[in-house]
Short mmCIF file of C-alpha atoms in Angstrom, two decimals:
data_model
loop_
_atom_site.label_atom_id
_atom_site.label_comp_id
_atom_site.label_asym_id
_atom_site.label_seq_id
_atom_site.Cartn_x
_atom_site.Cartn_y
_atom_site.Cartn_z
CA UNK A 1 2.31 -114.35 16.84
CA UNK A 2 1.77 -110.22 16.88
CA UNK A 3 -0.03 -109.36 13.95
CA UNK A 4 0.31 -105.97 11.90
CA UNK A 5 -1.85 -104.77 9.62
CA UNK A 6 -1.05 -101.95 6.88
CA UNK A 7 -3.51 -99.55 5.45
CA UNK A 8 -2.93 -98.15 2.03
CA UNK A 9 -5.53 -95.43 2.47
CA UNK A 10 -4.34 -93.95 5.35
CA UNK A 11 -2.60 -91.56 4.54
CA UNK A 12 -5.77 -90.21 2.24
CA UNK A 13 -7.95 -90.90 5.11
CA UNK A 14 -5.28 -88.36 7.46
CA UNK A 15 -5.66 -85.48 4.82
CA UNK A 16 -9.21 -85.70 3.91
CA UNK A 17 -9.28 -85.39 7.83
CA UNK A 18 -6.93 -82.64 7.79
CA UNK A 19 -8.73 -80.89 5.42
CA UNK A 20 -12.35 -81.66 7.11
CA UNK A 21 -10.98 -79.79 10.58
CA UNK A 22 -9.87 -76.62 8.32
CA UNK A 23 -13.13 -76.40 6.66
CA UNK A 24 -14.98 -76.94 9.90
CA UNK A 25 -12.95 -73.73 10.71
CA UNK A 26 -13.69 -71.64 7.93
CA UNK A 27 -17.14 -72.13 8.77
CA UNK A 28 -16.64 -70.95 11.89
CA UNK A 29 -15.15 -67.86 11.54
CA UNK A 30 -17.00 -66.88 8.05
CA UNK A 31 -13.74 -67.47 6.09
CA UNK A 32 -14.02 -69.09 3.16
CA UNK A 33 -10.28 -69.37 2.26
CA UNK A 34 -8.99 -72.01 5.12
CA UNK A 35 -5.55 -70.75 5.48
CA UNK A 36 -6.59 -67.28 6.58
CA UNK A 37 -9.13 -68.94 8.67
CA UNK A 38 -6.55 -70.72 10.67
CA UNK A 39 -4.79 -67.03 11.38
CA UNK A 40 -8.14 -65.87 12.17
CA UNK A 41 -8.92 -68.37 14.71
CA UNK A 42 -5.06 -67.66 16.46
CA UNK A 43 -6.03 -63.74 16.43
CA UNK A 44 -9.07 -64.74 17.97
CA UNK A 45 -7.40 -66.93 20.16
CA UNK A 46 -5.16 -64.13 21.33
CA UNK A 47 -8.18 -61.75 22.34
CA UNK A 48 -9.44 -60.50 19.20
CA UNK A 49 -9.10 -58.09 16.60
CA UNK A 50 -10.19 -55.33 18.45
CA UNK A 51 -7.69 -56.21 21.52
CA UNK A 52 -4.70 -56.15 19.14
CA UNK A 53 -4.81 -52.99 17.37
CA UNK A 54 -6.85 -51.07 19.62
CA UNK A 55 -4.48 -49.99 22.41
CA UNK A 56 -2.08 -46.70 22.42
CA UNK A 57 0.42 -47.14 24.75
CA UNK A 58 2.51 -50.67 25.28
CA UNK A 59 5.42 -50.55 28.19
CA UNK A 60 7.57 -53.47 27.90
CA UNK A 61 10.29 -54.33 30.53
CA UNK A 62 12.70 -57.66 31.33
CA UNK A 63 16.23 -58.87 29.88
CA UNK A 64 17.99 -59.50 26.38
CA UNK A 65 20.61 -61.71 26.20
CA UNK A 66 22.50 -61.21 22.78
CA UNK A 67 25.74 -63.19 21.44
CA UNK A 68 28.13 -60.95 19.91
CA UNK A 69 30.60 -61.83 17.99
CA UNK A 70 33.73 -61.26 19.77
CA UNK A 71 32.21 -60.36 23.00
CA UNK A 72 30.34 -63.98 23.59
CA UNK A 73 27.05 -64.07 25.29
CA UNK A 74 25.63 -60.16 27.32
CA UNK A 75 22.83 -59.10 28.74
CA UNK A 76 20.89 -55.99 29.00
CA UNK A 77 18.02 -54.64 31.24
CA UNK A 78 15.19 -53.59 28.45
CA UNK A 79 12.68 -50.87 28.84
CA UNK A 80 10.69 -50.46 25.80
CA UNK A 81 7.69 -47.81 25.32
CA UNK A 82 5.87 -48.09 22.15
CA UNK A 83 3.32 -44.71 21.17
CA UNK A 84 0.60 -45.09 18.33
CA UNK A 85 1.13 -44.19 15.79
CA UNK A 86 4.85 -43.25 15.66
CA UNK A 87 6.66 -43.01 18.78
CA UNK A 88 8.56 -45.53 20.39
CA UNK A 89 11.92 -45.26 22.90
CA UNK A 90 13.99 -49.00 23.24
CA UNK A 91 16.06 -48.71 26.22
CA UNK A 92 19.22 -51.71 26.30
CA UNK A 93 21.28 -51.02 29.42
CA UNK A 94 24.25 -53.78 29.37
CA UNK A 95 25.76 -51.97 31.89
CA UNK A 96 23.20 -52.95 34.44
CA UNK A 97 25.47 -56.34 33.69
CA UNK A 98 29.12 -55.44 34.01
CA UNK A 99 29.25 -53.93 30.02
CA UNK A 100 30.67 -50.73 29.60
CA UNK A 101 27.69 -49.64 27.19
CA UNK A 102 24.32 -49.36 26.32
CA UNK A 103 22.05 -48.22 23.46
CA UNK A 104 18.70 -46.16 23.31
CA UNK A 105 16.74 -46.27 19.98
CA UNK A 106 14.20 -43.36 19.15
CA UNK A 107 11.59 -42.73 16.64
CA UNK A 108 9.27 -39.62 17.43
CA UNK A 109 7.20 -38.97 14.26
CA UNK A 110 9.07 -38.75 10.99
CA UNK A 111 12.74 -38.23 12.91
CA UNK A 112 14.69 -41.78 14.38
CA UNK A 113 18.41 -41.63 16.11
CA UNK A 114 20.08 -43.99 18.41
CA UNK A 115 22.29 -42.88 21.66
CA UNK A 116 25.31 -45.08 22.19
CA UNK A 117 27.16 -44.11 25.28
CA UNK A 118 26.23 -40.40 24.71
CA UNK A 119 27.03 -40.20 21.17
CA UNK A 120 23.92 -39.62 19.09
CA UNK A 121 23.62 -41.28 16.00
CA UNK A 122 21.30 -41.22 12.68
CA UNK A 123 21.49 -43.47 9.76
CA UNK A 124 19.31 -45.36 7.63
CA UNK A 125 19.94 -48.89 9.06
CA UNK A 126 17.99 -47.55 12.91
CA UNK A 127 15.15 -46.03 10.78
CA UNK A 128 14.15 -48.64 8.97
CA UNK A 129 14.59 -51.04 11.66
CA UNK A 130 12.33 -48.46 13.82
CA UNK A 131 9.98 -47.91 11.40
CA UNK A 132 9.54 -51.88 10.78
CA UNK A 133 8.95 -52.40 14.22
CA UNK A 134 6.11 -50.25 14.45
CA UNK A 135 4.23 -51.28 11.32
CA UNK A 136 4.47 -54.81 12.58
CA UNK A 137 3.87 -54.04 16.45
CA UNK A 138 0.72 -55.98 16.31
CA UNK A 139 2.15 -59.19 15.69
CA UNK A 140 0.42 -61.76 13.38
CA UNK A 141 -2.87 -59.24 13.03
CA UNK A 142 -1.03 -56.97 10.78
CA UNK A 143 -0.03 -59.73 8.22
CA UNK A 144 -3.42 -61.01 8.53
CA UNK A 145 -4.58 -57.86 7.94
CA UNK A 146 -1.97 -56.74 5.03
CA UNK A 147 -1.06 -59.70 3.54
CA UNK A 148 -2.36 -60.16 -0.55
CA UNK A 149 -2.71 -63.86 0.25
CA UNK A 150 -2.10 -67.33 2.39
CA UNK A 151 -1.74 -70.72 1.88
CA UNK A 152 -1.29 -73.90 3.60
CA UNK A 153 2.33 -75.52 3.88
CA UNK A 154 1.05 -78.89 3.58
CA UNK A 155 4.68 -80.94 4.92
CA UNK A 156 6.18 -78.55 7.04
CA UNK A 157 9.56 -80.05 8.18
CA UNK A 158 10.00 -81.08 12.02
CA UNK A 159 12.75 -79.73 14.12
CA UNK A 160 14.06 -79.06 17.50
CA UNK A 161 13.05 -76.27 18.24
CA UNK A 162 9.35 -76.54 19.25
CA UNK A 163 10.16 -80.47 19.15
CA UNK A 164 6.62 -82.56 20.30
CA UNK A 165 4.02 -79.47 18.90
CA UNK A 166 1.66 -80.13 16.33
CA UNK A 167 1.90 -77.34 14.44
CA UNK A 168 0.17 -75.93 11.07
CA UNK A 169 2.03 -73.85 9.01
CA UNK A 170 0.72 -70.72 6.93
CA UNK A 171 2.67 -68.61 4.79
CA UNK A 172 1.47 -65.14 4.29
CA UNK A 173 2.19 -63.58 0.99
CA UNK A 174 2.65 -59.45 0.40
CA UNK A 175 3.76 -58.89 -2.97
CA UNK A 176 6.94 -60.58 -3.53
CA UNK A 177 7.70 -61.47 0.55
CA UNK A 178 6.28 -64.42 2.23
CA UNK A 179 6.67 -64.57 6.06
CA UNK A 180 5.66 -67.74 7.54
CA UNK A 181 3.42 -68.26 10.78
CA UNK A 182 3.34 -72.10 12.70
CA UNK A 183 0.26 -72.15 14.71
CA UNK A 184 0.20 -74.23 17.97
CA UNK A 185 -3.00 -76.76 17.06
CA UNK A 186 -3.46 -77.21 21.21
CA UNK A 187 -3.42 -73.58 21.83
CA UNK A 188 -4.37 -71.68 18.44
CA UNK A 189 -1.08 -69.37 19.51
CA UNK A 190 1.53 -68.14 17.27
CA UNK A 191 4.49 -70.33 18.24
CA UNK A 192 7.02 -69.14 15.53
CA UNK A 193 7.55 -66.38 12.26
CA UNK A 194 9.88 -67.29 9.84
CA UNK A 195 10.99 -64.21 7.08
CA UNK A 196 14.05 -64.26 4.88
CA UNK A 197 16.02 -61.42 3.75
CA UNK A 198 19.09 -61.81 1.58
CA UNK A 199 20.54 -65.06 2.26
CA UNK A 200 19.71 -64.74 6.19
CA UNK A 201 16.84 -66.65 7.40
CA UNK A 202 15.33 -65.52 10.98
CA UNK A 203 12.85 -67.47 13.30
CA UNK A 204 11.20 -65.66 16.04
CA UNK A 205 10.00 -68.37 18.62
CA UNK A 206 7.46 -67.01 20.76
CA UNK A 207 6.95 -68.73 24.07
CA UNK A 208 4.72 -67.90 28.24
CA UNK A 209 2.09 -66.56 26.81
CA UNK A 210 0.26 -64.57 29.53
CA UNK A 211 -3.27 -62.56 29.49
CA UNK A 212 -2.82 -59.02 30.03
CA UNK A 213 -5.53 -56.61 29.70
CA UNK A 214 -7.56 -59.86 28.12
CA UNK A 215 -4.75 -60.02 25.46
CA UNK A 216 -2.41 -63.21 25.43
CA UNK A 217 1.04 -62.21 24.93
CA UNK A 218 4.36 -63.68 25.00
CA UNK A 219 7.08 -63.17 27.86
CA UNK A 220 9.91 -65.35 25.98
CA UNK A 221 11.01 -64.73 22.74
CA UNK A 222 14.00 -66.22 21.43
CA UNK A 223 15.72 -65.20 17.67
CA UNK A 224 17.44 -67.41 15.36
CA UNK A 225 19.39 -66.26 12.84
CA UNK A 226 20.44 -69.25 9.85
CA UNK A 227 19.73 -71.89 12.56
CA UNK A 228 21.67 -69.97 15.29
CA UNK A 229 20.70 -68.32 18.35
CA UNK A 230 21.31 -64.37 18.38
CA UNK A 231 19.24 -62.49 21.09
CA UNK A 232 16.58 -64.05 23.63
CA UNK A 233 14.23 -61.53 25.78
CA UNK A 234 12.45 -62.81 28.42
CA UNK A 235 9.58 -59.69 29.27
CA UNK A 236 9.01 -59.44 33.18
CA UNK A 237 6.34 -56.90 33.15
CA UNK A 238 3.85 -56.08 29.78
CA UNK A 239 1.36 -52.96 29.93
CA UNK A 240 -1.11 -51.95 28.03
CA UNK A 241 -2.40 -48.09 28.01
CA UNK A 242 -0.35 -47.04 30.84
CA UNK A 243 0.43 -43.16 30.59
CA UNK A 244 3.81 -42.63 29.03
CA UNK A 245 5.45 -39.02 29.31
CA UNK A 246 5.83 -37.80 25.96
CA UNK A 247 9.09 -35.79 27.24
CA UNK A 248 10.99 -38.98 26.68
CA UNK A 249 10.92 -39.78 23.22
CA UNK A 250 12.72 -35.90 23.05
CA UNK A 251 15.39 -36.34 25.12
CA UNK A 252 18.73 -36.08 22.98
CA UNK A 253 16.83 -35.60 20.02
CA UNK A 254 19.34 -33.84 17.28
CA UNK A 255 18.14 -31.06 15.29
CA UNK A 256 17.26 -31.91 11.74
CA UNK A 257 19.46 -31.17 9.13
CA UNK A 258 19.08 -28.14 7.37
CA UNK A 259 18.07 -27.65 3.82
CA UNK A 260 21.22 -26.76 1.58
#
């Protein structure tokens, strides 16, 4: 006859264990508060402090494939060339693919438009999705490094997304936002962000990471907006500090509105 036996402690014994590895890692990294110390040892993990913030030039290139309502599933070829502190060109040619369009976003300093087929654009909507994009260009290091506080999610539900990964969740609190960060335990990478704005809930899975330059990066990132799929880039070449001609985040750039 098989025999089964049935702890009542174990679950206690699991989180006293839980909690033993996080403290082990606080002490390793000097942090005394253990959710932070997690993030600490994924930024480490990813090359370091120094690596992530201390480059001035990033070149991006590869596909995005968006669904579109109405249109179904495109594709774009993607060039995107990111400045420090301000500048920043994102290149999305669908007609490399058969679409009769494509779309160039610019920031250069304190000015942002968008080119559409050769109509230049400016509204509110491109700067503050430019300007979001570069105050968050480093990834999980500028949370870590802006963020008021961070805690544990202690029962972070499984899904099917990153189905199989053991994964410790840390949300990262700045004022009244909280964006969330699940940590790979095998690889100490960030393997998904999860923010909310409105009633619209996006997860950024972030997948291939990749040393360049002694940074690990990912090459596959796929965006899910209220559970469903919206826009997937998969990054075939990532530079670091590679000259970029200044000349480019001018080109079609309107003249600014004058003063009544």
């Amino acid at each position: 006859m098989k025999r089964t036996f049935k702890n009542r402690h174990l679950p206690a014994m699991l989180s006293i264990l839980s909690l033993s590895v996080f403290l082990l890692a606080s002490c390793s990294t000097g942090e005394k508060d253990p959710a932070k110390s997690v993030l600490l040892d994924s930024v480490k993990a990813m090359g370091g402090m120094s690596k992530a913030t201390g480059w001035k030039t990033l070149v991006q290139k590869g596909t995005m494939t968006s669904e579109w309502p109405g249109w179904g599933t495109v594709k774009a070829d993607c060039t995107y060339y990111t400045q420090k502190p301000d500048m920043q060109l994102l290149d999305q040619d669908y007609s490399a693919y058969d679409h009769p369009f494509y779309f160039v976003y610019v920031q250069n300093g304190a000015q942002s438009w968008s080119e559409v087929n050769m109509g230049i654009r400016q509204n509110e909507r491109t700067t503050a999705m430019l300007e979001q994009r570069m105050r968050e260009i480093d990834g999980l290091v500028h949370f870590v490094s802006s963020c008021d506080s961070f805690f544990i999610v202690p029962d972070a539900p499984a899904d099917s997304l990153l189905a199989g990964m053991k994964l410790k969740r840390i949300g990262c609190v700045s004022g009244e936002k909280t964006v969330y960060f699940d940590i790979d335990g095998a690889t100490r990478l960030p393997a998904r962000k999860i923010e909310t704005s409105g009633e619209v809930e996006t997860q950024t899975i972030m997948e291939d990471y990749r040393d360049v330059s002694g940074r690990k990066v990912p090459f596959h990132v796929t965006i899910y907006q209220n559970g469903a799929k919206t826009t997937e880039f998969v990054w075939e070449e990532i530079v670091f500090d590679t000259p970029v001609d200044p000349a480019i985040f001018e080109k079609n750039k309107p003249q600014p509105a004058k003063e009544a």
